[in-house]
Short mmCIF file of C-alpha atoms and ligand atoms in Angstrom, two decimals:
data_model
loop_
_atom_site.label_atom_id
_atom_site.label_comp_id
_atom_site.label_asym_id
_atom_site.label_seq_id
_atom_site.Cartn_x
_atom_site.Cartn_y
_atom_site.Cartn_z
CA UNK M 13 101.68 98.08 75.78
CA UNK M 14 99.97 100.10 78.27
CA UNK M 15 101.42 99.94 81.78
CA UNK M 16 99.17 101.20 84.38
CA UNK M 17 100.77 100.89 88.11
CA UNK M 18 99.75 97.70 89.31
CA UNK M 19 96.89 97.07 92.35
CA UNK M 20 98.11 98.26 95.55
CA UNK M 21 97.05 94.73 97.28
CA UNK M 22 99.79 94.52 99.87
CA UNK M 23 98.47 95.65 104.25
CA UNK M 24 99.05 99.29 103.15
CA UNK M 25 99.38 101.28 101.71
CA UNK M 26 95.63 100.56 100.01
CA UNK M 27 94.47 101.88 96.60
CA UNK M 28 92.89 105.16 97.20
CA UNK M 29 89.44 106.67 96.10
CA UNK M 30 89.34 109.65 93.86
CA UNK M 31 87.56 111.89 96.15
CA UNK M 32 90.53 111.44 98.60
CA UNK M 33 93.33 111.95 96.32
CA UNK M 34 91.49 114.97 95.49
CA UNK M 35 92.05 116.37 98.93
CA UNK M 36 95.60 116.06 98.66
CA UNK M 37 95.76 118.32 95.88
CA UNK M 38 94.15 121.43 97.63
CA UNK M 39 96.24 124.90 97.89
CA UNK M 40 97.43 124.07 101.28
CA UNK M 41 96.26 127.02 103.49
CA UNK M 42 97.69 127.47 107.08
CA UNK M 43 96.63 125.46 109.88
CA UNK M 44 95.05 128.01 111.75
CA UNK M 45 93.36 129.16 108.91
CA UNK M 46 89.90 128.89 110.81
CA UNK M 47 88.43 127.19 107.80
CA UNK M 48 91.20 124.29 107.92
CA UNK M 49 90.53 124.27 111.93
CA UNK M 50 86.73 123.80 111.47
CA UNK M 51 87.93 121.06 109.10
CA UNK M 52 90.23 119.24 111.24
CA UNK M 53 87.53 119.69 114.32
CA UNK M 54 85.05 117.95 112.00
CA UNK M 55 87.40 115.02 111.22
CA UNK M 56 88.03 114.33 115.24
CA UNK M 57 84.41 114.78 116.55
CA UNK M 58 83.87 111.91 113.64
CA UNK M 59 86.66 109.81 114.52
CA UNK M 60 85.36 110.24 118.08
CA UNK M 61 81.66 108.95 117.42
CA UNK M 62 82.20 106.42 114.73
CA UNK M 63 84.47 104.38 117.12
CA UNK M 64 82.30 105.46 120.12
CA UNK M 65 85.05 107.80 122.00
CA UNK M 66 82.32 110.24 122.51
CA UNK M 67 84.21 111.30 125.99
CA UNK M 68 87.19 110.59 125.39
CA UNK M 69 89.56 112.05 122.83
CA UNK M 70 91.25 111.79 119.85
CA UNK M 71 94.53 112.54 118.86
CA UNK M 72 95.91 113.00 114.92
CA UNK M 73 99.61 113.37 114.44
CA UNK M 74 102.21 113.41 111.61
CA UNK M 75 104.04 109.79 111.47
CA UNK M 76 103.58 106.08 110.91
CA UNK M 77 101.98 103.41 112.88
CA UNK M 78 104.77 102.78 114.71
CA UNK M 79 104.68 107.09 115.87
CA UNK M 80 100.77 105.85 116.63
CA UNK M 81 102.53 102.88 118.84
CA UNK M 82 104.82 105.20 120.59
CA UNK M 83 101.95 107.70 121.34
CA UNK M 84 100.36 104.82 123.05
CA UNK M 85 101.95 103.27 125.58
CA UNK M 86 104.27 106.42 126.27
CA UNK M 87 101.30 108.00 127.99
CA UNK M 88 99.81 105.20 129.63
CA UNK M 89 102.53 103.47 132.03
CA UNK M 90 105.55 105.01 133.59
CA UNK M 91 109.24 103.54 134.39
CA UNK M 92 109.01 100.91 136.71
CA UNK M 93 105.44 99.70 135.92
CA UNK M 94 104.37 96.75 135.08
CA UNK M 95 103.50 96.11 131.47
CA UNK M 96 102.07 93.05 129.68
CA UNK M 97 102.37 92.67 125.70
CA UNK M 98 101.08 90.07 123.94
CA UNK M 99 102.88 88.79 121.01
CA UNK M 100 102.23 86.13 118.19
CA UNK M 101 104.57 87.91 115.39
CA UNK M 102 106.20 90.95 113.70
CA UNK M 103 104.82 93.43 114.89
CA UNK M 104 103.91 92.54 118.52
CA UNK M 105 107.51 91.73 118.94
CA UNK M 106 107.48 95.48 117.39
CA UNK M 107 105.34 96.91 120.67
CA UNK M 108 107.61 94.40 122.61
CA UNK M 109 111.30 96.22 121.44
CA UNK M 110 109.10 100.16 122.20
CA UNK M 111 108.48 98.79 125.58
CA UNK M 112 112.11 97.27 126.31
CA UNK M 113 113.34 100.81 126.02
CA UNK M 114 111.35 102.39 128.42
CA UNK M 115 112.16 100.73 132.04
CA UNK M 116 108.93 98.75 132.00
CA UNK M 117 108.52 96.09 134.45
CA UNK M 118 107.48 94.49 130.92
CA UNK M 119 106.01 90.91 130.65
CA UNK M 120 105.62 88.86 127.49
CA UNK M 121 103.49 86.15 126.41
CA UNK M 122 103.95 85.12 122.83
CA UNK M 123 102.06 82.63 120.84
CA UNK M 124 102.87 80.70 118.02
CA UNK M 125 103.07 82.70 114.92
CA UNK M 126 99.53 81.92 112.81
CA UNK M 127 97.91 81.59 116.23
CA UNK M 128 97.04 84.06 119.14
CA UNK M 129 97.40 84.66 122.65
CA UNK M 130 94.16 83.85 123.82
CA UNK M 131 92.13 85.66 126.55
CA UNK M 132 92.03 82.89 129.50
CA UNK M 133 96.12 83.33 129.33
CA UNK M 134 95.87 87.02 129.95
CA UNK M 135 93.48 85.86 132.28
CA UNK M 136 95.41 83.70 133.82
CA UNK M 137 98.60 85.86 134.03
CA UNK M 138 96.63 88.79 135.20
CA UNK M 139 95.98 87.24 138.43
CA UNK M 140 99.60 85.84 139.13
CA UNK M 141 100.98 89.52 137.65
CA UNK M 142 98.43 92.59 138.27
CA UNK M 143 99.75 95.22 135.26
CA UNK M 144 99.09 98.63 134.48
CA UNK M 145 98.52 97.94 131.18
CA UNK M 146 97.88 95.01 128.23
CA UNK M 147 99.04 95.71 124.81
CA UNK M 148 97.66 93.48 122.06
CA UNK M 149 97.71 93.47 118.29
CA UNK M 150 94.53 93.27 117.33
CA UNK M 151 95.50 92.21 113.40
CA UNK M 152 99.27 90.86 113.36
CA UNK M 153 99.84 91.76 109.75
CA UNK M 154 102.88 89.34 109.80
CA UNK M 155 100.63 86.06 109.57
CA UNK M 156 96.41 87.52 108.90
CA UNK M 157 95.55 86.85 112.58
CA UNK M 158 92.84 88.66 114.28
CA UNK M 159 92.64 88.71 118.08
CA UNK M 160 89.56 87.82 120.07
CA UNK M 161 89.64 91.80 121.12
CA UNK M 162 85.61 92.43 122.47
CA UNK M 163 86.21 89.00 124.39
CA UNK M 164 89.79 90.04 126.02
CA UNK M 165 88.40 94.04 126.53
CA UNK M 166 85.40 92.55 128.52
CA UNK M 167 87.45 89.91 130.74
CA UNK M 168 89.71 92.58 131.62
CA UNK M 169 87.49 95.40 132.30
CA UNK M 170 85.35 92.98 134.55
CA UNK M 171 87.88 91.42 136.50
CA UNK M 172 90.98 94.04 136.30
CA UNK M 173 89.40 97.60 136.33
CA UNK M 174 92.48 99.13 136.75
CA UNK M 175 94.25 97.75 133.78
CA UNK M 176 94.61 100.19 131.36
CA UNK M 177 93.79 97.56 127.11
CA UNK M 178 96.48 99.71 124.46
CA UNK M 179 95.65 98.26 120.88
CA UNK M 180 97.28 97.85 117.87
CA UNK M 181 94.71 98.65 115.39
CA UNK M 182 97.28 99.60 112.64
CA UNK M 183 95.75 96.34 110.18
CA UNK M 184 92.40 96.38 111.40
CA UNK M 185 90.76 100.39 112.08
CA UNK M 186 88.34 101.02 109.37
CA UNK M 187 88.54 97.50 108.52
CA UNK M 188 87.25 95.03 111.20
CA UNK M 189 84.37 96.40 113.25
CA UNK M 190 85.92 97.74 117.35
CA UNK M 191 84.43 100.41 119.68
CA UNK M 192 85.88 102.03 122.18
CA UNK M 193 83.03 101.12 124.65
CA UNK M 194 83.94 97.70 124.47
CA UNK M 195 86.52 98.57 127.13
CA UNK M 196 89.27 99.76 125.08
CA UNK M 197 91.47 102.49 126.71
CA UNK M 198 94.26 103.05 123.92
CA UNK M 199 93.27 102.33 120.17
CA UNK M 200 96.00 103.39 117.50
CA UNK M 201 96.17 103.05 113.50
CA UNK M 202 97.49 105.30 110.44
CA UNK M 203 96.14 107.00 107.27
CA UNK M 204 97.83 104.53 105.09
CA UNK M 205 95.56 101.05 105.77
CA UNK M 206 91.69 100.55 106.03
CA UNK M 207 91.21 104.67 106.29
CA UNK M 208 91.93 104.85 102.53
CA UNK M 209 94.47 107.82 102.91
CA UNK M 210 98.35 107.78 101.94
CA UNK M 211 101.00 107.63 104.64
CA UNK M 212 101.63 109.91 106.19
CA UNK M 213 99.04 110.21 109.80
CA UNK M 214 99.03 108.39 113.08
CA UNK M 215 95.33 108.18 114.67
CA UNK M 216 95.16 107.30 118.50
CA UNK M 217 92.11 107.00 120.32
CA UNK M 218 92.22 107.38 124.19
CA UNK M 219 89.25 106.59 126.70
CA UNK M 220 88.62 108.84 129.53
CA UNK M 221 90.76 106.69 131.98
CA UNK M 222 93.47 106.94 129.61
CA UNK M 223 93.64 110.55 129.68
CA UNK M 224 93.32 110.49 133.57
CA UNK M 225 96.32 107.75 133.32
CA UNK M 226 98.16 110.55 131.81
CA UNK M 227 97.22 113.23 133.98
CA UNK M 228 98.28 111.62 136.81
CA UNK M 229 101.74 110.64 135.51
CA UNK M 230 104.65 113.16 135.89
CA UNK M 231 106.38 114.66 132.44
CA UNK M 232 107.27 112.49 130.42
CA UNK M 233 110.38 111.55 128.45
CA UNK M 234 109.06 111.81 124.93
CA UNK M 235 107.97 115.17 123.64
CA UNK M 236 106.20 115.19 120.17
CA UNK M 237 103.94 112.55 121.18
CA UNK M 238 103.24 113.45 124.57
CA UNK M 239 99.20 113.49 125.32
CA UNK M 240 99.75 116.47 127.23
CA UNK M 241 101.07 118.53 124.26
CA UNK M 242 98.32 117.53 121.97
CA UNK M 243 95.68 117.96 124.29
CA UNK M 244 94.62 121.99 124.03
CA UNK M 245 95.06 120.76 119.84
CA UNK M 246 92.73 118.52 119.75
CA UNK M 247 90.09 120.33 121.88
CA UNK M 248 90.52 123.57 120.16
CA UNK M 249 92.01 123.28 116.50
CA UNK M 250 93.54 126.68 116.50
CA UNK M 251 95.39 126.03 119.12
CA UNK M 252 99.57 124.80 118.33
CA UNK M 253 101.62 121.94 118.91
CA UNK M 254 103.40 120.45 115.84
CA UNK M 255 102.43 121.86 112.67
CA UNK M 256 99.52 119.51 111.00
CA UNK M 257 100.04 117.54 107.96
CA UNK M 258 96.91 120.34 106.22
CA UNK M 259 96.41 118.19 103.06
CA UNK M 260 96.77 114.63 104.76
CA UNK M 261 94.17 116.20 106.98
CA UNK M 262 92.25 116.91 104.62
CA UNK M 263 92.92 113.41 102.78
CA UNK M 264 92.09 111.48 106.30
CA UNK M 265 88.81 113.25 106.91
CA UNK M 266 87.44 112.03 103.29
CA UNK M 267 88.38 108.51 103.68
CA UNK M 268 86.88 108.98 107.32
CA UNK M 269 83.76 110.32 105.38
CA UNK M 270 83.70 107.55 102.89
CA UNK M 271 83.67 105.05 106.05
CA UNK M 272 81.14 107.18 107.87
CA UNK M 273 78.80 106.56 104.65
CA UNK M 274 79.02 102.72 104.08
CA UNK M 275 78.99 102.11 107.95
CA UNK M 276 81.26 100.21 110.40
CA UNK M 277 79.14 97.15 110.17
CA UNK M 278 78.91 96.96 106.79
CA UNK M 279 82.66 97.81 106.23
CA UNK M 280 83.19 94.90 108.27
CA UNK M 281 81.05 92.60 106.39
CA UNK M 282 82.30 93.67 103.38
CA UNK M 283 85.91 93.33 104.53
CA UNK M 284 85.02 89.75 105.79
CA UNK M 285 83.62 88.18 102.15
CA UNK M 286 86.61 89.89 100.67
CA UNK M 287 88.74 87.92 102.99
CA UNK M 288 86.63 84.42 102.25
CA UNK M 289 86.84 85.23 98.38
CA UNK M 290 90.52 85.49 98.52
CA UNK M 291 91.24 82.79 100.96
CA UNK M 292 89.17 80.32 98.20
CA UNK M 293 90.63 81.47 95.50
CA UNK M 294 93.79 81.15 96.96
CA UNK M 295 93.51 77.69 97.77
CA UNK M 296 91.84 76.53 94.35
CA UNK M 297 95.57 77.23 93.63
CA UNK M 298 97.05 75.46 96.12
CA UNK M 299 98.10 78.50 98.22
CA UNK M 300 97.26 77.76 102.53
CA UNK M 301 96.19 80.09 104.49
CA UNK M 302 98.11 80.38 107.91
CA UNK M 303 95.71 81.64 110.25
CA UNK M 304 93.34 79.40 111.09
CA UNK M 305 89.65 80.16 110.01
CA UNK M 306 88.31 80.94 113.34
CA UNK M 307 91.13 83.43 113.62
CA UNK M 308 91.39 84.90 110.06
CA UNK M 309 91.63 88.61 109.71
CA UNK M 310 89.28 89.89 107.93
CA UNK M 311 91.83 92.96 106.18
CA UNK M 312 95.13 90.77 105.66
CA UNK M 313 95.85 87.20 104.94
CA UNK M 314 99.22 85.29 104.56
CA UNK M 315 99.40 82.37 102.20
CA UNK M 316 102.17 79.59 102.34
CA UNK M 317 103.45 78.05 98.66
CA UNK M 318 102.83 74.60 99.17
CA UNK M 319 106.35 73.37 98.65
CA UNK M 320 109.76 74.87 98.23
CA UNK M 321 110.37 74.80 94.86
CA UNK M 322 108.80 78.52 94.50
CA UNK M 323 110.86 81.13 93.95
CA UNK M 324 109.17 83.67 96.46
CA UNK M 325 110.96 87.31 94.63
CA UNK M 326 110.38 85.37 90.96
CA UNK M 327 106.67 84.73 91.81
CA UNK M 328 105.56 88.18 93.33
CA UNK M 329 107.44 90.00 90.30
CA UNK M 330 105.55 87.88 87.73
CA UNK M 331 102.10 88.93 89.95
CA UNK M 332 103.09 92.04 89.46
CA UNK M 333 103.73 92.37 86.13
CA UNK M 334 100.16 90.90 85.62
CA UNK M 335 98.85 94.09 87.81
CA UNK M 336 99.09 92.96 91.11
CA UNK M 337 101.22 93.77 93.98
CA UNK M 338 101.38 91.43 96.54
CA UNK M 339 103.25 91.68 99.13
CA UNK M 340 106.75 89.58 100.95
CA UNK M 341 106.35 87.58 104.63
CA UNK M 342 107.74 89.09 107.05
CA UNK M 343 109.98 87.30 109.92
CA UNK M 344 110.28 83.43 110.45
CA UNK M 345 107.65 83.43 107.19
CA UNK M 346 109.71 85.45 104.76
CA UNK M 347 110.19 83.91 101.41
CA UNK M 348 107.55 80.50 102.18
CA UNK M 349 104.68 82.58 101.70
CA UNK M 350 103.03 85.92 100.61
CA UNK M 351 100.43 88.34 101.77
CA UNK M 352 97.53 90.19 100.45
CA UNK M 353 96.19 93.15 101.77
CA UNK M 354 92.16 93.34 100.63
CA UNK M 355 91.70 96.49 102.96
CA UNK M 356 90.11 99.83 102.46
CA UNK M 357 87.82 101.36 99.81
CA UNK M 358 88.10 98.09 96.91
CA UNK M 359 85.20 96.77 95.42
CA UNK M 360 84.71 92.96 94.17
CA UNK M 361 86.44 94.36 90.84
CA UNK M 362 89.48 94.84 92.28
CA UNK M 363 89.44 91.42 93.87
CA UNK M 364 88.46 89.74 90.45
CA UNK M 365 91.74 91.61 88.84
CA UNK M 366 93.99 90.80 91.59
CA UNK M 367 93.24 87.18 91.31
CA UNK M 368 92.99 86.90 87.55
CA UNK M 369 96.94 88.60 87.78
CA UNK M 370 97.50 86.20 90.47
CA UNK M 371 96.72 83.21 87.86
CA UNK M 372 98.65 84.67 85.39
CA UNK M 373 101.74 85.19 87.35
CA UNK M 374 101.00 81.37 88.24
CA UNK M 375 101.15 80.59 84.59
CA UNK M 376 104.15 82.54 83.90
CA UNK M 377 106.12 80.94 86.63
CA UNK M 378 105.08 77.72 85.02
CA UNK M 379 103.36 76.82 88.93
CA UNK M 380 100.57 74.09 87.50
CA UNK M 381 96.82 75.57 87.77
CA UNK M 382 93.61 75.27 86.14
CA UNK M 383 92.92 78.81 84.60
CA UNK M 384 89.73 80.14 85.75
CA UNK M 385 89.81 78.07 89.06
CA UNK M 386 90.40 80.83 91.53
CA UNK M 387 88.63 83.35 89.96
CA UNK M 388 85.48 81.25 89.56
CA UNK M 389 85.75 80.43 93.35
CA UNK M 390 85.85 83.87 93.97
CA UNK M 391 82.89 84.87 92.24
CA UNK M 392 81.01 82.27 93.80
CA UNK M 393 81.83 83.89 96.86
CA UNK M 394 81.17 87.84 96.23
CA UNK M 395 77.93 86.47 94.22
CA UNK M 396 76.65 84.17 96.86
CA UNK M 397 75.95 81.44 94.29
N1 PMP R 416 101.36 97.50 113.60
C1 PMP R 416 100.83 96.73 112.64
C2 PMP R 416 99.85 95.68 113.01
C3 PMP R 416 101.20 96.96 111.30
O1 PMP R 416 100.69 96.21 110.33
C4 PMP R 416 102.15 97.98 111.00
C5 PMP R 416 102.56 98.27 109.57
N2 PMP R 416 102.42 97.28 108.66
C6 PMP R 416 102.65 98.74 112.05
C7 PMP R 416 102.24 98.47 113.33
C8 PMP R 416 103.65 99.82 111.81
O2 PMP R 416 103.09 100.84 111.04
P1 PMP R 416 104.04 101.79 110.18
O3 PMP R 416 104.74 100.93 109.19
O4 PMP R 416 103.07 102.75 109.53
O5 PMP R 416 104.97 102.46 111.13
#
């Protein structure tokens, strides 16, 4: 039988269009070839006015998300300074362990995992604790839960103009609609999620205060991702820092493209009924969403089996089989649940086959379901019927 590799449905890395695999198979030239540099100049004047950084700046770096997470708050507070991160799973416990390391006078709220930390507790810690900085998640890809961001950037701005908002965008850029003018000062992601590229990039966006943050701090400890370094880069592309990732360059700036094309708002939207399509489906057979609706990401979600006699490794290998990878919990969820990633450049087809594998896999693990259930409330969905 024909085995194709199965649909990339887990938070990233995404299934990727053509047009950008395409990219990655160019005769790499060097990087200050001028016609890579005019290239890589386009792709960061783009990434600067779709996400409204028009005066600030953007920096593109070889690494993950977590490289983009390092870049972030390494330039923005110093030893010593006080540092708030909000938490409510993996990977804000993530930012939480990068800040413990670095002599932060660091606070920590956390919230339940499935829920959020909401805005009137920054508030409310904010005035007891003046900090430097507030580091949020804006999709925790550990449980599908998106964070009130253009509520919490406008709070902040207006009653603490000198706190510097770093953001986790890693589950959400490209996917859920942000600008920068909403009062964002750090906003980080990589190539491998809604952008549509491979792994392989770390994006960080950084408002003009940021960059005067920077300015005004002394060296710092880190080198490869220090602002200061990238800086002549990113303002003149022939300049050198670290040697670019050409071809990944190349590969962002498509997907960037493709994004610039269908629009933020629209990606959003589309993002969003993706989201409600699987989240129906999902339940028609019997799978629960975590988050709660009001707070459901619109890129990620994280379904609980509905009682313990799943075998979580069992199920997600049938699934796949079928033509669908799905992807493990992380943390206190692992192994009573699974995510799906329905981020990036997918169309309804690809939702329709990662459902109809996900009933199959159901049927194969002998979990009871009507056949047909999920998919039909699906198509109700992407239809609108
Ligand atoms: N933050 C969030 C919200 C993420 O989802 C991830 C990756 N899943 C990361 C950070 C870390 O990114 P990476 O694995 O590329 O280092």
């Amino acid at each position: 039988m024909i085995k194709p590799n199965p649909l990339v449905m887990i938070p990233g890395p995404t299934p990727i269009a053509r047009s950008v695999m395409e990219q990655l198979g160019r005769e790499t030239i060097s990087y200050n070839d001028l016609r890579f540099s005019v290239e890589f100049k386009g792709l960061i004047e783009d990434m600067k006015s779709l996400w409204r950084c028009e005066d600030g700046m953007v920096f593109i770096a070889g690494g993950s998300g977590t490289m983009a997470m390092e870049m972030g708050i390494s330039n923005t507070a110093s030893r010593g300074e006080r540092v708030l991160v909000c938490s409510n799973g993996f990977f804000g416990d993530r930012y939480v362990n990068i800040c413990e390391r670095k002599g932060f006078d660091l606070d920590v709220i956390r919230a339940e995992w499935g829920k959020t930390v909401t805005t009137e507790e920054i508030e409310a810690h904010l005035a007891k604790r003046p900090s430097s900085v507030v580091v949020v998640t804006h999709v925790e890809t550990s449980t599908g839960v998106e964070f009130p961001l253009r509520e919490a950037a406008s709070m902040i701005r207006a009653g603490h103009p000198d706190t510097l908002l770093v953001v986790d965008g890693v589950a959400s850029v490209g996917g859920a609609e942000f600008y920068m003018d909403w009062g964002i000062d750090i906003m980080l992601t990589c190539s491998q999620k809604c952008l549509g590229a491979p792994p392989g990039l770390g994006a960080v966006w950084a408002s003009p205060r940021a960059i005067q943050k920077r300015e005004s701090m002394p060296t710092i400890a880190e080198s490869y991702v220090d602002f200061v370094q990238w800086i002549p880069v990113m303002k003149d592309t022939m300049k050198y820092w670290g040697t670019p990732a050409v071809n990944m360059v190349w590969a962002l700036r498509e997907g960037v493209r493709l994004i610039k094309e269908e629009g933020i708002p629209e990606r959003d939207r589309r993002h969003r009924l993706y989201a409600e399509a699987v989240r129906r489906a999902m339940g028609a057979l019997g799978f629960k969403h975590k988050a709660p609706i009001e707070l459901a990401s619109p890129t990620v979600t994280v379904f609980l089996y509905p009682d313990e006699g799943i075998d979580d490794a069992a199920f997600r290998a049938a699934v796949y089989d079928e033509g669908a990878q799905i992807a493990p919990c992380q943390g206190q969820f692992l192994g009573k649940g699974f995510r799906i990633g329905h981020m990036g450049n997918i169309t309804p087809s690809t939702i329709v086959s990662l459902i109809a594998a996900v009933e199959r896999g159901c049927v194969r693990q002998g979990i009871k379901i009507e056949l047909g259930s999920a998919l039909a409330e699906a198509q109700r969905v992407l239809t609108g019927v």
